[in-house]
CSV table of C-alpha atoms and ligand atoms in Angstrom, one decimal:
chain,number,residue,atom,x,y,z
A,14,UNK,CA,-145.0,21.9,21.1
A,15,UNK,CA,-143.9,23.5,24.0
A,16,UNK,CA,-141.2,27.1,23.9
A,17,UNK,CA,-138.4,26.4,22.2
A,18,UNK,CA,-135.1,26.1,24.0
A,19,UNK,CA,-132.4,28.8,23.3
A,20,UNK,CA,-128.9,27.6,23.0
A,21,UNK,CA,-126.1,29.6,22.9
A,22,UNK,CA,-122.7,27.4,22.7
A,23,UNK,CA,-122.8,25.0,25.0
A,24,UNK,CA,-125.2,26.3,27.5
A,25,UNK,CA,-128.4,25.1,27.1
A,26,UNK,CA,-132.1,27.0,28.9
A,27,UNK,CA,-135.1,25.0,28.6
A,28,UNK,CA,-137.1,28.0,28.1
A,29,UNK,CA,-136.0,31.3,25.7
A,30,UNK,CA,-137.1,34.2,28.7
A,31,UNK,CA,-133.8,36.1,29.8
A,32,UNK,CA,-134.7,38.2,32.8
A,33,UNK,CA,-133.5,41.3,32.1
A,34,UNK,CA,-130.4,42.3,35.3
A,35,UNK,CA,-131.9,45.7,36.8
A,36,UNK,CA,-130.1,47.4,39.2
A,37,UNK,CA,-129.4,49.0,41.7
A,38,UNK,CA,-130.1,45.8,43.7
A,39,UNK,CA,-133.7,44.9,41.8
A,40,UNK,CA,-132.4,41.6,40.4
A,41,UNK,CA,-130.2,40.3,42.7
A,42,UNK,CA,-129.8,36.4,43.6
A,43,UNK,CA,-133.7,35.9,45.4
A,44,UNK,CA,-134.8,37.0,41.4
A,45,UNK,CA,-132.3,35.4,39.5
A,46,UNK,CA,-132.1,32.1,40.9
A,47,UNK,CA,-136.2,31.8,40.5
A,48,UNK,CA,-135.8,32.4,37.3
A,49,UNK,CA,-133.3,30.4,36.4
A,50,UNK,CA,-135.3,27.3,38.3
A,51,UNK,CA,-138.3,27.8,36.0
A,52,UNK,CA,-135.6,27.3,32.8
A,53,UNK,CA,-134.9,30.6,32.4
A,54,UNK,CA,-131.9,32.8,31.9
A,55,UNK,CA,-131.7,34.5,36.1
A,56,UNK,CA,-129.6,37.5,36.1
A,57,UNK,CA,-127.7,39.6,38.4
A,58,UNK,CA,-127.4,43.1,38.1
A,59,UNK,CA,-123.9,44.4,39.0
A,60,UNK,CA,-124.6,48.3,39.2
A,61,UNK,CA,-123.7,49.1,42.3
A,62,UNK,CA,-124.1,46.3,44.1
A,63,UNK,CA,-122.4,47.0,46.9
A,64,UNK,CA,-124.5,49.5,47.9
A,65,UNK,CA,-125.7,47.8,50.9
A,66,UNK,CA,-122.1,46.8,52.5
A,67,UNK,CA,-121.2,49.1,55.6
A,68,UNK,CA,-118.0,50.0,54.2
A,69,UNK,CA,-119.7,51.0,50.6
A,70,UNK,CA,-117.9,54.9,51.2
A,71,UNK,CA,-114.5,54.0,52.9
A,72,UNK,CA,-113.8,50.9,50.2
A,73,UNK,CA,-116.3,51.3,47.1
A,74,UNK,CA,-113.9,48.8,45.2
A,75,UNK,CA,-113.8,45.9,47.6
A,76,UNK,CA,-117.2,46.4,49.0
A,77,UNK,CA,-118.6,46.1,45.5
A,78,UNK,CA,-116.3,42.9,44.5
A,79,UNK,CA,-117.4,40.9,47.7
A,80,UNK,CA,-121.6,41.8,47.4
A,81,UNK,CA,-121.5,40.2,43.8
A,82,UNK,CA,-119.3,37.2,45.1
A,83,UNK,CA,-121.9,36.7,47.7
A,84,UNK,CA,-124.5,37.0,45.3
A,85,UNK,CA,-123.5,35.0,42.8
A,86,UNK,CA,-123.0,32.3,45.4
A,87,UNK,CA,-126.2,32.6,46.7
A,88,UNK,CA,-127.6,32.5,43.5
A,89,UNK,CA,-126.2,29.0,42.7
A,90,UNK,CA,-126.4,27.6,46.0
A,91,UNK,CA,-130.7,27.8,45.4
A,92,UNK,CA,-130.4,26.6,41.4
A,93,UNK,CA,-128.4,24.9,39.1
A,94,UNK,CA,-129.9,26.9,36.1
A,95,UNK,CA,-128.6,29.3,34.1
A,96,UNK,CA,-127.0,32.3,35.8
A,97,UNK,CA,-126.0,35.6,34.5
A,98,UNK,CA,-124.6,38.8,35.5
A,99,UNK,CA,-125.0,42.8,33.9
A,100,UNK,CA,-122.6,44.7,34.0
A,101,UNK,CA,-123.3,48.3,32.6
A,102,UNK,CA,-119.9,49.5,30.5
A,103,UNK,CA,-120.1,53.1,32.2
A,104,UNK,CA,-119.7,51.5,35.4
A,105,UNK,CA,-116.1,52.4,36.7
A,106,UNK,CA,-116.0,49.1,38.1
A,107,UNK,CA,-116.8,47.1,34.8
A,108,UNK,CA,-113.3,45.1,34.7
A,109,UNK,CA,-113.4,44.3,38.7
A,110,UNK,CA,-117.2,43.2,38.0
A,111,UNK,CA,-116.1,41.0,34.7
A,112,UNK,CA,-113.4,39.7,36.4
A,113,UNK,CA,-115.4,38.5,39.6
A,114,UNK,CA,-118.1,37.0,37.3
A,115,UNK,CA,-115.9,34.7,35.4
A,116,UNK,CA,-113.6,33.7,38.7
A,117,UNK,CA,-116.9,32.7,40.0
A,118,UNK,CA,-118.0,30.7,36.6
A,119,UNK,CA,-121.2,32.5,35.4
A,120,UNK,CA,-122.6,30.9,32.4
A,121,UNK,CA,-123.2,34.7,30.7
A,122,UNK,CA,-122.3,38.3,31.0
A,123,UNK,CA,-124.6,40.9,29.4
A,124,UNK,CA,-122.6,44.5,29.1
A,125,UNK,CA,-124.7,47.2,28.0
A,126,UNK,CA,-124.8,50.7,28.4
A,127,UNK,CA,-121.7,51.8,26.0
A,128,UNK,CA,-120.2,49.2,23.7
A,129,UNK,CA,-118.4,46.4,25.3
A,130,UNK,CA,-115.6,47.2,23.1
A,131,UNK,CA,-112.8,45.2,25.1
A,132,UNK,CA,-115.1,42.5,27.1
A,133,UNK,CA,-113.3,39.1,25.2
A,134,UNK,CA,-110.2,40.6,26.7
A,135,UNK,CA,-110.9,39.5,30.1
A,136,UNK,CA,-112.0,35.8,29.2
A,137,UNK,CA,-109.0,33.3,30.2
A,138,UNK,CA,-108.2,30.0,28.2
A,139,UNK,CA,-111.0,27.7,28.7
A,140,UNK,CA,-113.3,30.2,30.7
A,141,UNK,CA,-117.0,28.8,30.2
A,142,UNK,CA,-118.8,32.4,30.4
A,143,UNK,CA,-120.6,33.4,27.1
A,144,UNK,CA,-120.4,37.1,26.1
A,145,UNK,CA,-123.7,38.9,25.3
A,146,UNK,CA,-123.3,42.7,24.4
A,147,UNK,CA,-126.9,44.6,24.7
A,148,UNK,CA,-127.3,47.4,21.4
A,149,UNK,CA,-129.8,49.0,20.3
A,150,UNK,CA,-128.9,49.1,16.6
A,151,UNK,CA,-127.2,46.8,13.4
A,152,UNK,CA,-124.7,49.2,13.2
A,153,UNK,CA,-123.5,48.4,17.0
A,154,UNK,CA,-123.5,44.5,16.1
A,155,UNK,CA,-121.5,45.3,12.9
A,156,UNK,CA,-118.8,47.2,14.8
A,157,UNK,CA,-118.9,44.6,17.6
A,158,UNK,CA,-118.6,41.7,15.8
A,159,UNK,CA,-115.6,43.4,13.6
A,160,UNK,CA,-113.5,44.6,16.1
A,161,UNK,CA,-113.7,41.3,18.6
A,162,UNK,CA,-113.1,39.5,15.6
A,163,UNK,CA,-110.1,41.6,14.4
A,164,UNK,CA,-108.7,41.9,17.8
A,165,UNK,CA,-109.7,38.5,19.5
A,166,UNK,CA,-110.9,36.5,17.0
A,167,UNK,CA,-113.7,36.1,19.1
A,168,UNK,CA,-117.4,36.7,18.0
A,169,UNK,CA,-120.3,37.2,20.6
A,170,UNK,CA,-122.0,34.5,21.7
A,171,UNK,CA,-125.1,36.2,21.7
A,172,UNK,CA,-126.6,39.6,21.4
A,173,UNK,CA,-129.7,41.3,23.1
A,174,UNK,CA,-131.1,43.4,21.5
A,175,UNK,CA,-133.4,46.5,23.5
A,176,UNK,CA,-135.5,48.8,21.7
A,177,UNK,CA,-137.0,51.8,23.0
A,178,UNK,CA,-139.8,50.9,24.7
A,179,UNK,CA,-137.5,48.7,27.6
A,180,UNK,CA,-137.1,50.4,31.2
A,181,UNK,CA,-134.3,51.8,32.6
A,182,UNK,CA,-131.5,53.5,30.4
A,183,UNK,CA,-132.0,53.7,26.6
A,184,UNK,CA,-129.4,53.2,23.7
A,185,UNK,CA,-131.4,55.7,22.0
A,186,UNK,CA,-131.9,60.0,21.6
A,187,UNK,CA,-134.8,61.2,22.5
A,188,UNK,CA,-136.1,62.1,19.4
A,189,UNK,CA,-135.8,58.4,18.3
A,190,UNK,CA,-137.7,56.8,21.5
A,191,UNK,CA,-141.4,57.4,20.1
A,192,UNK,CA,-139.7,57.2,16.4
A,193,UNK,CA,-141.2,53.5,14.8
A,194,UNK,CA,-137.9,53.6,12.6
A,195,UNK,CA,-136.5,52.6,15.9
A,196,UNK,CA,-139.0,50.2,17.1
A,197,UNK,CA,-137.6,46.9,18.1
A,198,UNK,CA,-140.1,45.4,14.6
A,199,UNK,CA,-138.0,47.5,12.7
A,200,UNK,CA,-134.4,47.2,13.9
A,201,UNK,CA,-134.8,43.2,14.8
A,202,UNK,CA,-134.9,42.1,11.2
A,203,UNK,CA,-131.4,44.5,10.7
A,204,UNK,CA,-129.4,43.0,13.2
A,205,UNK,CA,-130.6,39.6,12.3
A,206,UNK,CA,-129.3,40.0,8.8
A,207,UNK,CA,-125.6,41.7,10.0
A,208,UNK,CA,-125.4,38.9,12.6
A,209,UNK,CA,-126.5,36.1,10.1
A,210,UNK,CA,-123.1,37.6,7.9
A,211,UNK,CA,-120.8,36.8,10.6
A,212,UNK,CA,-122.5,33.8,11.7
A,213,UNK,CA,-121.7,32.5,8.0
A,214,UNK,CA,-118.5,33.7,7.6
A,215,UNK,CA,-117.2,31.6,11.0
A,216,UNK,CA,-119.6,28.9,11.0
A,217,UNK,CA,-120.7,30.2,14.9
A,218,UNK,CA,-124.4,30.6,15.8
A,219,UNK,CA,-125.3,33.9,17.1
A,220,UNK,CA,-128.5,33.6,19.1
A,221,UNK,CA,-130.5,37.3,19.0
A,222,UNK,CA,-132.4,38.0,22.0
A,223,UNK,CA,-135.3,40.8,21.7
A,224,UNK,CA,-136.3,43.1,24.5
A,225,UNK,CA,-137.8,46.4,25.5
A,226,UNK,CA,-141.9,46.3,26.0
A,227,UNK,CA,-142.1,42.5,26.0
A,228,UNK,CA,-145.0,41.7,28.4
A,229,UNK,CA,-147.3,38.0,27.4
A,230,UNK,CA,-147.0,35.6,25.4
A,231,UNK,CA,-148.3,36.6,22.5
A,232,UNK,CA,-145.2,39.3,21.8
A,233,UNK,CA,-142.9,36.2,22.8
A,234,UNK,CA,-144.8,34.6,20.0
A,235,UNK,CA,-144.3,37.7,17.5
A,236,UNK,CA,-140.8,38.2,17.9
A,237,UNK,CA,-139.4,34.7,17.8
A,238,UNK,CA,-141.6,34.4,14.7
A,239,UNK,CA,-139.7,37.3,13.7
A,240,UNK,CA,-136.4,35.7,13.9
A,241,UNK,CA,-135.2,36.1,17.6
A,242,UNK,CA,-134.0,33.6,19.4
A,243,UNK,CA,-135.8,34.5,23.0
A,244,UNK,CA,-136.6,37.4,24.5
A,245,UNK,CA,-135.6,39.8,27.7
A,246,UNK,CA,-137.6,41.1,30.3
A,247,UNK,CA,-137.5,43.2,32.9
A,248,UNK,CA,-140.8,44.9,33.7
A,249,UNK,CA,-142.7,41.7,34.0
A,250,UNK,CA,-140.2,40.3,36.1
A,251,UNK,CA,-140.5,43.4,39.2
A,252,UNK,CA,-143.7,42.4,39.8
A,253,UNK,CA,-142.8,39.2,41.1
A,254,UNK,CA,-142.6,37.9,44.8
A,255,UNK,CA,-138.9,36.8,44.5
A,256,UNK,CA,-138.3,39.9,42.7
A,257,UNK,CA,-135.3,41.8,45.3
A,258,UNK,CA,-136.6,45.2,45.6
A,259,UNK,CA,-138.8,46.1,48.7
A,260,UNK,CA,-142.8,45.6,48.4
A,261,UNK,CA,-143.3,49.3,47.7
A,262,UNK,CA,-141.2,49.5,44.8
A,263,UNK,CA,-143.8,46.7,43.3
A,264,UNK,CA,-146.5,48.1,44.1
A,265,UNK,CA,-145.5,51.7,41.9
A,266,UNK,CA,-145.3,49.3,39.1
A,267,UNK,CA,-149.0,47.8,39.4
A,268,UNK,CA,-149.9,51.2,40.4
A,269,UNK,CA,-148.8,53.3,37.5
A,270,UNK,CA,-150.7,54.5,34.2
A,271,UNK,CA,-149.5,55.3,31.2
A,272,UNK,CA,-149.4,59.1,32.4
A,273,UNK,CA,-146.8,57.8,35.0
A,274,UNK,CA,-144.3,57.4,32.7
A,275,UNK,CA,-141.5,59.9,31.6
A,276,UNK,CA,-138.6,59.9,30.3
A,277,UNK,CA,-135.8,61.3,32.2
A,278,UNK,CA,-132.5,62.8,31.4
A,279,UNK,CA,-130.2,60.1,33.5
A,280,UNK,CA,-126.8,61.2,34.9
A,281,UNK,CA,-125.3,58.2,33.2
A,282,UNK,CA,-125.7,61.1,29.9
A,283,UNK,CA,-128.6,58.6,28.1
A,284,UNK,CA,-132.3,58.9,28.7
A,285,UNK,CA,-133.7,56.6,30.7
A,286,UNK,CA,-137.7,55.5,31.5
A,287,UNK,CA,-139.1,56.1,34.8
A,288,UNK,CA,-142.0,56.5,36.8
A,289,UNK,CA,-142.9,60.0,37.5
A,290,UNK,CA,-141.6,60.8,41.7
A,291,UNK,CA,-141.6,64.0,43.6
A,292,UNK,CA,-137.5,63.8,43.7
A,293,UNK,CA,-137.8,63.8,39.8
A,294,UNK,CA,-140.3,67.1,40.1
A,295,UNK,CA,-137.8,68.5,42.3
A,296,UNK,CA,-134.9,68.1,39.8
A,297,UNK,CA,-136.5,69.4,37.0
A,298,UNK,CA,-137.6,72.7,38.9
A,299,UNK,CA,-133.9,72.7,40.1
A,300,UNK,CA,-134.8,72.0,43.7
A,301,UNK,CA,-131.5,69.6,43.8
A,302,UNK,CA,-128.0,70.9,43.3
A,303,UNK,CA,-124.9,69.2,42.3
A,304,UNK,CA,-123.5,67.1,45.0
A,305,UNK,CA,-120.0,65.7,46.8
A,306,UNK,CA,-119.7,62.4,45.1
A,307,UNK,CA,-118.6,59.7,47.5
A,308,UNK,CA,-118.3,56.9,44.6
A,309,UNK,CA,-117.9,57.6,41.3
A,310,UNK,CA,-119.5,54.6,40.3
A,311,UNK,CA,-120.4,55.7,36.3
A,312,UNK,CA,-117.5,57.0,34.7
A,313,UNK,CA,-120.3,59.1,32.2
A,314,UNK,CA,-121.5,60.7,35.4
A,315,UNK,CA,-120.5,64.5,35.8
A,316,UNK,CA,-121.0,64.5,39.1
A,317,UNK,CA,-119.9,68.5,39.7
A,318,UNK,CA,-123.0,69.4,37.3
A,319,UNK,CA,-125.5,66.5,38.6
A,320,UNK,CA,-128.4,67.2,40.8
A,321,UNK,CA,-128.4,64.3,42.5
A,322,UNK,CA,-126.2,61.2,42.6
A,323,UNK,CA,-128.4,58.2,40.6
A,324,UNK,CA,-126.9,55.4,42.3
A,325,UNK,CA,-128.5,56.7,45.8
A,326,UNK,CA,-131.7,57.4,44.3
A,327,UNK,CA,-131.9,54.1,42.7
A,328,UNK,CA,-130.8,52.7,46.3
A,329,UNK,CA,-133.7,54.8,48.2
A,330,UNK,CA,-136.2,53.4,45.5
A,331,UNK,CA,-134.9,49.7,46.0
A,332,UNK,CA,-135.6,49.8,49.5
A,333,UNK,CA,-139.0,51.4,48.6
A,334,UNK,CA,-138.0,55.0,49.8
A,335,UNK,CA,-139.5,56.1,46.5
A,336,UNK,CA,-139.8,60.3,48.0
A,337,UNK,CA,-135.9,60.1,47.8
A,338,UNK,CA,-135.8,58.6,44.6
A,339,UNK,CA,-137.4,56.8,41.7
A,340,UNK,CA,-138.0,53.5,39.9
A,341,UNK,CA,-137.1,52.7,36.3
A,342,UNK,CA,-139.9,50.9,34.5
A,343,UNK,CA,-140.8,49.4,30.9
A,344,UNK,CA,-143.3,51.4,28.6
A,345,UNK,CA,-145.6,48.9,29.4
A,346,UNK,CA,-145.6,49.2,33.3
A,347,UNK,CA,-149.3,50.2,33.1
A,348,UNK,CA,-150.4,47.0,32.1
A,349,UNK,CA,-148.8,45.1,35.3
A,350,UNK,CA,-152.2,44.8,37.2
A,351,UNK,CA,-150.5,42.2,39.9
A,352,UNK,CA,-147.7,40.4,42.3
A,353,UNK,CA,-147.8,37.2,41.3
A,354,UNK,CA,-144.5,34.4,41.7
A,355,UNK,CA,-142.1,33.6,39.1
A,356,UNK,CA,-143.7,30.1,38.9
A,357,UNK,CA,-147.3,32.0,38.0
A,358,UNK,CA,-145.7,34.6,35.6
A,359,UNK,CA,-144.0,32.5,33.5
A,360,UNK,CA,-146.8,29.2,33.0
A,361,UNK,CA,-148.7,32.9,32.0
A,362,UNK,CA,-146.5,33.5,29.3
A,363,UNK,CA,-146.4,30.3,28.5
A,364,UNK,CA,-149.8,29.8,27.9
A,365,UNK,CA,-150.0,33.1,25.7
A,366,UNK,CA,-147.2,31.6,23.9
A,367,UNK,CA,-149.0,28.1,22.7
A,368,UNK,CA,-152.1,30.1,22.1
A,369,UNK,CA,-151.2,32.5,19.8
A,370,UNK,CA,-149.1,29.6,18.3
A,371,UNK,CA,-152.0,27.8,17.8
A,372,UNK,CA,-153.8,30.3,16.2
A,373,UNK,CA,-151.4,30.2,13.5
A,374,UNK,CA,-152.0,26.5,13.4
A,375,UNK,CA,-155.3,26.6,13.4
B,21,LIG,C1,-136.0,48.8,37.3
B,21,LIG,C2,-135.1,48.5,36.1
B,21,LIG,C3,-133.7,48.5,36.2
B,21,LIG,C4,-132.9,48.2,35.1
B,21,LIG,N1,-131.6,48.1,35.3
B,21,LIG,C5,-130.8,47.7,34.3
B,21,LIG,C6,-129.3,47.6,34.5
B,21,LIG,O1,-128.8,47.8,35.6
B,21,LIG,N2,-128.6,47.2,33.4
B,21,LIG,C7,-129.2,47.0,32.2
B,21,LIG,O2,-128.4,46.7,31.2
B,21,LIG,N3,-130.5,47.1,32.0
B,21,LIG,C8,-131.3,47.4,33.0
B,21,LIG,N4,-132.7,47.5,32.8
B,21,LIG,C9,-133.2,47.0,31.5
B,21,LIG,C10,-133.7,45.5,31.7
B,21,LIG,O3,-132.6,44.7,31.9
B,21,LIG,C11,-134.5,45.0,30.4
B,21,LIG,O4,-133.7,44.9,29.3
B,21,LIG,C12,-135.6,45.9,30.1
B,21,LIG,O5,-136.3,46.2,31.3
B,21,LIG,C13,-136.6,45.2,29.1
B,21,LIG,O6,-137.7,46.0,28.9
B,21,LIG,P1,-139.1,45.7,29.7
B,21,LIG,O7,-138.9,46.2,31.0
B,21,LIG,O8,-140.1,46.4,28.8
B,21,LIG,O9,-139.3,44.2,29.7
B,21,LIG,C14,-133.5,47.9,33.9
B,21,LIG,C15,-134.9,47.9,33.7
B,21,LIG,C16,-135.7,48.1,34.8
B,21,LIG,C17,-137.2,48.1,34.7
């Protein structure tokens, strides 16, 4: 038997691998769209993605609407897999970005980054887009599940779920990151048993999807054992030819060791997982001072006490100007020890998967 499909509503991938959306401008359409050809879930990330439009200063709000149109377009001009988009709930954008996503008829939203508190509100009669919240806790999925049920009679259509050791921003404190009463073991069996509540109270299936530090096969294996119904990735899926960013920005992720990693304090006001950069030396000696803010793109951003404005530092690293800024990674960023294609990466995982299945077998 081959990886089970994961289903959620109507919508069905042939394979249960979500590709995690990482902005700014990591996972655009080159990523998604190769992902979603190989059966997987290929996501867009929405932060900022306008970034790269000449009139990104004079017009942040339109230039941002028209790069995710574009991308989105591209995206399903190359497959007609699954497409999704992320859309961060700090982002100051988040409606124009939700809005945009179901005009355009992606099959799934993922909102993290804050609870998506009002996201079923933007869904017209009939829409086809599915509505996955990312949390980091039962206690998230509980108040999620309540209030779009009180207020929309509308329950998720999926959740991920992203322990601590994912890359990028964490729904956790500090103190909790290294804490194994927060490891995604420990909390993935929680939410399973509030979701499986709701799920028989309505009679709707509510796929769980685990992710945070998911890197072969095997942990594929171990956590739809567990209960999930696929997993996210994001690490795994930088180190890929189609991946968006530029070559250098790759390359620090088959570089790094496990002493590369830190976690930083983001402007977003949540810590985040990094590689370690010189621009992230200079902020914590205090090299970098609070800035004029051109955007205003995170609405959690106090940008009169930031050193240095995140979305432009993501940017820099994107384009693999990594001295101006830094790259988000996955605790398990040591362990990428190649480039290799989508195509390659996942018949990897793949073959993890059926082994350590058969072990069980066998
Ligand atoms: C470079 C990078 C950028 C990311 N950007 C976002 C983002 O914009 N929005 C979001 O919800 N998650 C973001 N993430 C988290 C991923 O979507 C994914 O859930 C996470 O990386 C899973 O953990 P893994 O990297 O260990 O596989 C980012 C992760 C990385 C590595």
């Amino acid at each position: 038997m081959d990886l089970p499909q994961l289903r959620f509503g109507e919508k069905v991938a042939t394979l249960p691998i979500i590709q995690g959306g990482m902005g700014v401008g990591i996972s655009l359409s080159g990523l998604a769209s190769a992902v979603a050809r190989e059966g997987g879930v290929g996501v867009i990330a929405a932060a900022m993605i306008g970034m790269g439009e000449a009139d990104i200063s004079s017009n942040y709000r339109e230039a941002n609407i028209r790069a995710l149109k574009q991308e989105i377009r591209k995206a399903k001009k190359k497959t007609d897999g699954i497409l999704g988009v992320n859309i961060m709930v700090a982002l100051t954008n988040f409606a124009d970005m939700v809005k945009v996503s179901i005009n355009e008829g992606v099959d799934v939203i993922f909102a993290g980054a804050g609870l998506p508190l009002h996201l079923p509100s933007f869904l017209p009669e009939g829409a086809k887009t599915k509505l996955f919240p990312i949390i980091s806790s039962a206690r998230a999925a509980n108040i999620l599940c309540r209030k779009w049920l009180s207020r929309f009679q509308y329950l998720p259509d999926g959740f991920v779920l992203e322990g601590p050791k994912a890359g990028g921003h964490l729904g956790f404190k500090e103190q909790e990151i290294e804490d194994k009463a927060s490891s995604l073991e420990e909390i993935l069996p929680k939410v399973l048993e509030t979701v499986s509540e709701f799920e028989k109270k309505t009679g709707k299936k509510i796929p769980v999807i685990a992710a945070g530090g998911i890197f072969d096969g095997q942990d594929i294996h171990k956590f739809l054992s567990m209960g999930a119904s696929g997993v996210q990735m994001g690490t795994r899926f930088v180190a890929t030819e189609e991946c968006d960013a530029d070559q250098k920005f790759k390359e620090a992720f088959v570089q790094a060791t496990e002493e590369d990693i830190e976690i930083i304090k983001s402007p977003v006001g949540l810590p985040g997982r990094a590689i370690k950069s010189p621009f992230l030396e200079d902020v914590k000696k205090g090299l970098r001072k609070p800035f004029k803010c051109p955007f205003q793109c995170v609405s959690t951003c106090d940008y009169t006490k930031s050193p240095y404005c995140i979305g432009m530092a993501l940017m820099n690293a994107k384009k693999g100007f990594l001295q101006r800024g830094f790259a988000f990674a996955g605790k398990n960023v040591s362990r990428v020890r190649e480039i290799v294609t989508v195509k390659e990466l996942i018949a990897c995982l793949r073959e993890g998967y059926l082994k350590a299945r058969s072990k069980i077998f066998f």
